[in-house]
PDB file of C-alpha atoms in Angstrom:
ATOM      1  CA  UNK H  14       3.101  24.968  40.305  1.00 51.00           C
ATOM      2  CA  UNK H  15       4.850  25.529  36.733  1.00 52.00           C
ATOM      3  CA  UNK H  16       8.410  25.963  36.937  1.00 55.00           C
ATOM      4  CA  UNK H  17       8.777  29.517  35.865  1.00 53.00           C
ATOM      5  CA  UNK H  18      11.562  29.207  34.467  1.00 54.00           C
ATOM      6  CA  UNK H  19       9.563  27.244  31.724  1.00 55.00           C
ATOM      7  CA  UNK H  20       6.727  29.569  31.527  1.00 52.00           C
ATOM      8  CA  UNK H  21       8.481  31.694  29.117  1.00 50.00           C
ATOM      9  CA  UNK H  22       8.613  28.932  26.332  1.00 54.00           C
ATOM     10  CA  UNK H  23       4.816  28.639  26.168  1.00 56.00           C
ATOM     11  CA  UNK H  24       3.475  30.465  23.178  1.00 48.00           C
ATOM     12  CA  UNK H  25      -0.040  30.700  22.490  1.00 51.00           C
ATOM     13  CA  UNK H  26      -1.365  28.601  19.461  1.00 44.00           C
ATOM     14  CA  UNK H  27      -4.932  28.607  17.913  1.00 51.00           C
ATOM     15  CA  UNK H  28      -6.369  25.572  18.580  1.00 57.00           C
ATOM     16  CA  UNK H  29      -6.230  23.062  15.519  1.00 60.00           C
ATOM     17  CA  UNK H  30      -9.956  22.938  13.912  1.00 63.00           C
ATOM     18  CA  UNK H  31     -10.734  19.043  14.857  1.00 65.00           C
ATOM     19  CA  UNK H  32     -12.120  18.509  11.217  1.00 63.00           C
ATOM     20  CA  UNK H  33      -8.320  18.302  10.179  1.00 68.00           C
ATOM     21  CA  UNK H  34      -7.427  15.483  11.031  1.00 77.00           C
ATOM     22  CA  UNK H  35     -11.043  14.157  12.271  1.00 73.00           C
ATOM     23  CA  UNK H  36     -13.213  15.198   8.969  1.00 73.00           C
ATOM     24  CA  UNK H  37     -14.458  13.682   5.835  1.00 75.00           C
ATOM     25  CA  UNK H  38     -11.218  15.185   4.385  1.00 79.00           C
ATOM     26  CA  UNK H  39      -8.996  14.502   7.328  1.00 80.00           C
ATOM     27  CA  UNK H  40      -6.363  12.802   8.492  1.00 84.00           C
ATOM     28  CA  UNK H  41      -7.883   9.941   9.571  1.00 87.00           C
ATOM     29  CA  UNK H  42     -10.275   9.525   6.444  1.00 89.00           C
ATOM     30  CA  UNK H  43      -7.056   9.944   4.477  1.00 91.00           C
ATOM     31  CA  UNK H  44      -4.732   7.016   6.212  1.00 91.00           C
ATOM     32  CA  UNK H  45      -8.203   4.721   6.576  1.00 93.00           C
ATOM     33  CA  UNK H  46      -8.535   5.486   2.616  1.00 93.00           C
ATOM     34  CA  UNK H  47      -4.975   3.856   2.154  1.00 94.00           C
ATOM     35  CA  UNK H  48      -5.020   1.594   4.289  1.00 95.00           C
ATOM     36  CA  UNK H  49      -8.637  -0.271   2.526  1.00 96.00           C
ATOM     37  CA  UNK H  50      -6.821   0.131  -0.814  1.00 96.00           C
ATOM     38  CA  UNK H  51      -3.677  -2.227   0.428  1.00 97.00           C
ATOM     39  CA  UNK H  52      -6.134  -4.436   3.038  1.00 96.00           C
ATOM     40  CA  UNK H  53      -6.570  -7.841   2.032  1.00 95.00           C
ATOM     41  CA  UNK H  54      -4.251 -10.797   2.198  1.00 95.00           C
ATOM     42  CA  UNK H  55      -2.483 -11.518  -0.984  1.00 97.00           C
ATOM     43  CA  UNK H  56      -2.473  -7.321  -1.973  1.00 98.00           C
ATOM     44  CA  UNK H  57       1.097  -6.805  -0.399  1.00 97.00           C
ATOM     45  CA  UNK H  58       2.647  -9.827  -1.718  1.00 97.00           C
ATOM     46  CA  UNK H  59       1.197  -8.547  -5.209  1.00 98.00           C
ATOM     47  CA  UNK H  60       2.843  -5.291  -4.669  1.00 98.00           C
ATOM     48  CA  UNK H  61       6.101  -5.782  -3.447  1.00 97.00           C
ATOM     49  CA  UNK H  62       6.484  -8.933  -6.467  1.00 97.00           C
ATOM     50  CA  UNK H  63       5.692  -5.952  -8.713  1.00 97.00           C
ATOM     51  CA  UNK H  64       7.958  -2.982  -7.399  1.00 97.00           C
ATOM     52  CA  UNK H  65      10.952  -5.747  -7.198  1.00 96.00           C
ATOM     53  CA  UNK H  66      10.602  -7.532 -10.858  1.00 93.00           C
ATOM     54  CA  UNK H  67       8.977  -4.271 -12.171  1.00 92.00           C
ATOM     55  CA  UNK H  68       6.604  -6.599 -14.521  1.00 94.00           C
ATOM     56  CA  UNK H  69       4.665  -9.591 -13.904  1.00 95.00           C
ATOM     57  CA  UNK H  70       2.453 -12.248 -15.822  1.00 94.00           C
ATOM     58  CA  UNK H  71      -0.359 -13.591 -13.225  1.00 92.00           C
ATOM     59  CA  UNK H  72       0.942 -17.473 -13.597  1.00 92.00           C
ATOM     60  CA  UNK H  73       4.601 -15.450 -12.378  1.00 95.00           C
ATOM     61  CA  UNK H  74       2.590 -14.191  -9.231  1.00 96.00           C
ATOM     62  CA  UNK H  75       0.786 -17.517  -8.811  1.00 94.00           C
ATOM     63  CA  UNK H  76       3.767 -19.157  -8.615  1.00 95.00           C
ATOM     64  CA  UNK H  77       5.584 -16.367  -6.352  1.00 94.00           C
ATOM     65  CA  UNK H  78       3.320 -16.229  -3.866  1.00 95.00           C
ATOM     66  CA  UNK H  79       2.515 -19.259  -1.956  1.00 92.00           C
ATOM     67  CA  UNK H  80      -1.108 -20.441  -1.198  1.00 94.00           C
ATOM     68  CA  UNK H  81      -2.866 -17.825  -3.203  1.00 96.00           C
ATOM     69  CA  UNK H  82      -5.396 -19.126  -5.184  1.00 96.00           C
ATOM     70  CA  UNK H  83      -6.054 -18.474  -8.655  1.00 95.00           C
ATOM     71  CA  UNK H  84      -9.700 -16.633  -7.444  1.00 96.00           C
ATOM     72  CA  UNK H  85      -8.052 -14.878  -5.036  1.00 97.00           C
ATOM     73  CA  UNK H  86      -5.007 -13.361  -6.968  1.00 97.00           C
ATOM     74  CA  UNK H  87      -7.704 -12.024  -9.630  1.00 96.00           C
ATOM     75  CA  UNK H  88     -10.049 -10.713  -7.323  1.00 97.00           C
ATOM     76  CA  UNK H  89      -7.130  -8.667  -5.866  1.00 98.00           C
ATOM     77  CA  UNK H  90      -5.279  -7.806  -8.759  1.00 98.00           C
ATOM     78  CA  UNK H  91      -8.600  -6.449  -9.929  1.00 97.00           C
ATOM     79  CA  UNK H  92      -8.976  -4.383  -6.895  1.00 98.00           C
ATOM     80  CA  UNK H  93      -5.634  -2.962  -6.885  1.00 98.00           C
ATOM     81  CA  UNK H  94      -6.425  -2.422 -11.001  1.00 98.00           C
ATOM     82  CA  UNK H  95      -9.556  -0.786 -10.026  1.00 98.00           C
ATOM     83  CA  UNK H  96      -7.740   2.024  -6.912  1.00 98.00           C
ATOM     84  CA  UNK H  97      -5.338   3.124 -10.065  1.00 98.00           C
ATOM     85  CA  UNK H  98      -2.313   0.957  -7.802  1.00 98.00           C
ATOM     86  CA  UNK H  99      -1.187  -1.610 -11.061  1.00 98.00           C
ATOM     87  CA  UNK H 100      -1.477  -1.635 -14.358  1.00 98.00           C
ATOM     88  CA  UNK H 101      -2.876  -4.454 -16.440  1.00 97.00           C
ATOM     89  CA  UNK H 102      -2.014  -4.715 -20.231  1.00 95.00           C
ATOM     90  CA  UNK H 103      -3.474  -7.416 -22.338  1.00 92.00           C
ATOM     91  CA  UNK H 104      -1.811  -8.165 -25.343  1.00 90.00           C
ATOM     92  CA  UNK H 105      -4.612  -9.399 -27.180  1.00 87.00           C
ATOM     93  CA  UNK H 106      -2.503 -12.832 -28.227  1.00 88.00           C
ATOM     94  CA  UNK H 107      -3.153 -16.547 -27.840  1.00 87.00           C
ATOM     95  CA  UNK H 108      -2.640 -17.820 -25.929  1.00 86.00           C
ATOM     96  CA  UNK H 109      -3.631 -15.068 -23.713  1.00 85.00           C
ATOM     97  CA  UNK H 110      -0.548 -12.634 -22.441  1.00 89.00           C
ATOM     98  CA  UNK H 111      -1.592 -10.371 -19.723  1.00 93.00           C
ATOM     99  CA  UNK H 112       1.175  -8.276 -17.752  1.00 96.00           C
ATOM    100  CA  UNK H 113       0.865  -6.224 -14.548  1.00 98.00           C
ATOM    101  CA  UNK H 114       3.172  -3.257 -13.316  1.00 98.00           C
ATOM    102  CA  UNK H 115       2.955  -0.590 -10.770  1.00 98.00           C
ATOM    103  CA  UNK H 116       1.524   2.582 -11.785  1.00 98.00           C
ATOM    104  CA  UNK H 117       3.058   5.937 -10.898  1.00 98.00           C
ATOM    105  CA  UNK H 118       0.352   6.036  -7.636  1.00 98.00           C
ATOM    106  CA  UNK H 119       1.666   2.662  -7.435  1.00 98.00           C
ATOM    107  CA  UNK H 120       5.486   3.623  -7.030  1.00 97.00           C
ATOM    108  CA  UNK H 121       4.413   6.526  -4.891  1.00 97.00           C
ATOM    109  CA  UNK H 122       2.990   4.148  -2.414  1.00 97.00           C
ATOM    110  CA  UNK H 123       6.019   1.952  -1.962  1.00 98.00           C
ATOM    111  CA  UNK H 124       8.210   4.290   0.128  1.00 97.00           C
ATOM    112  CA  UNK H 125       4.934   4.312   2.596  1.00 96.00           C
ATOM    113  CA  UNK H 126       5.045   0.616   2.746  1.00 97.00           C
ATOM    114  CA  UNK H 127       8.927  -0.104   3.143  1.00 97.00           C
ATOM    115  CA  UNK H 128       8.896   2.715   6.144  1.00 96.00           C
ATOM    116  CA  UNK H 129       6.201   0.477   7.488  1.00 94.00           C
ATOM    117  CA  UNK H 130       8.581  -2.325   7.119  1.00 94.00           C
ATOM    118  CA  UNK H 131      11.610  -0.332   8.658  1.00 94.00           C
ATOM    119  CA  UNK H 132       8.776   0.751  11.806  1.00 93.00           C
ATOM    120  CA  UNK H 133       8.392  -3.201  12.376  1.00 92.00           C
ATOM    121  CA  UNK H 134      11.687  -4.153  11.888  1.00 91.00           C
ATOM    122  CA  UNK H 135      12.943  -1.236  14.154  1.00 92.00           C
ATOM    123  CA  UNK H 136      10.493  -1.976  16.770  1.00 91.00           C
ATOM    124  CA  UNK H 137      10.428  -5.240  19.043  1.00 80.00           C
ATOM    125  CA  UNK H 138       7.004  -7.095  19.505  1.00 75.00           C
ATOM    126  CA  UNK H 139       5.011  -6.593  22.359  1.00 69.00           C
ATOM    127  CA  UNK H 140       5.730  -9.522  24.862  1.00 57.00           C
TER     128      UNK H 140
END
C-alpha cells in the first residue's frame, strides 16, 4: 500500500508520445546521428588537435597524432569535411598549402565532447 502521505504529490501527466524520443526525429535518431558523425578512430584526435591549435596543416595532424596513417587521416578529415564539422581551405600554392579548422557546428560540438570527457573522468570503470 502507498504511503498516503505521498499520494498527494502524484500529479497526473499525459503520457509522452513514444515517437519523441523513439521516432525518425527523436531522441535516439538525434544522439545516433552524432554519434556516426564523430565514430571512427582517428575523428576525435582530429577534433580536439583542431579546437586546441585552432588551425592545422594535415602533415601538423600526421605528426600529432600517432599511428594514423596518411589514408586514414584523409579519409576522415574528408568525412568530418563532408558532416559540415571542419573546414578545409586550399590555398591554391605550390607546393600545396591546405589548412583545416573547426567550423561553427564544429565549435558547437566541443562542449558535448569535453562533458563526455568530464562523465569518464568523473566516473570510475566498471571492475
Amino acid at each position: 500500500m502507498m504511503d498516503p502521505a505521498r499520494t498527494h504529490k502524484k500529479v497526473p501527466v499525459a503520457e509522452l508520445d513514444r515517437s519523441v524520443c523513439l521516432g525518425p526525429d527523436g531522441a535516439v535518431a538525434q544522439v545516433t546521428r552524432c554519434l556516426k558523425m564523430i565514430s571512427g578512430r582517428w575523428k576525435l584526435p582530429i577534433l580536439f588537435r583542431l579546437y586546441a591549435d585552432g588551425m592545422q596543416r594535415s602533415s601538423l595532424l600526421l605528426r600529432d597524432i600517432p599511428d594514423v596513417s596518411q589514408k586514414m587521416l584523409t579519409q576522415h578529415l574528408r568525412e568530418l569535411e563532408a558532416d559540415r564539422l571542419i573546414r578545409r581551405t586550399d590555398f591554391g600554392e605550390k607546393p600545396p598549402r591546405v589548412e583545416y579548422r573547426l567550423t561553427d557546428r564544429g565549435e558547437a560540438l566541443m562542449p558535448v565532447l569535453l562533458a563526455a570527457r568530464q562523465f569518464s573522468e568523473d566516473h570510475d570503470r566498471v571492475a
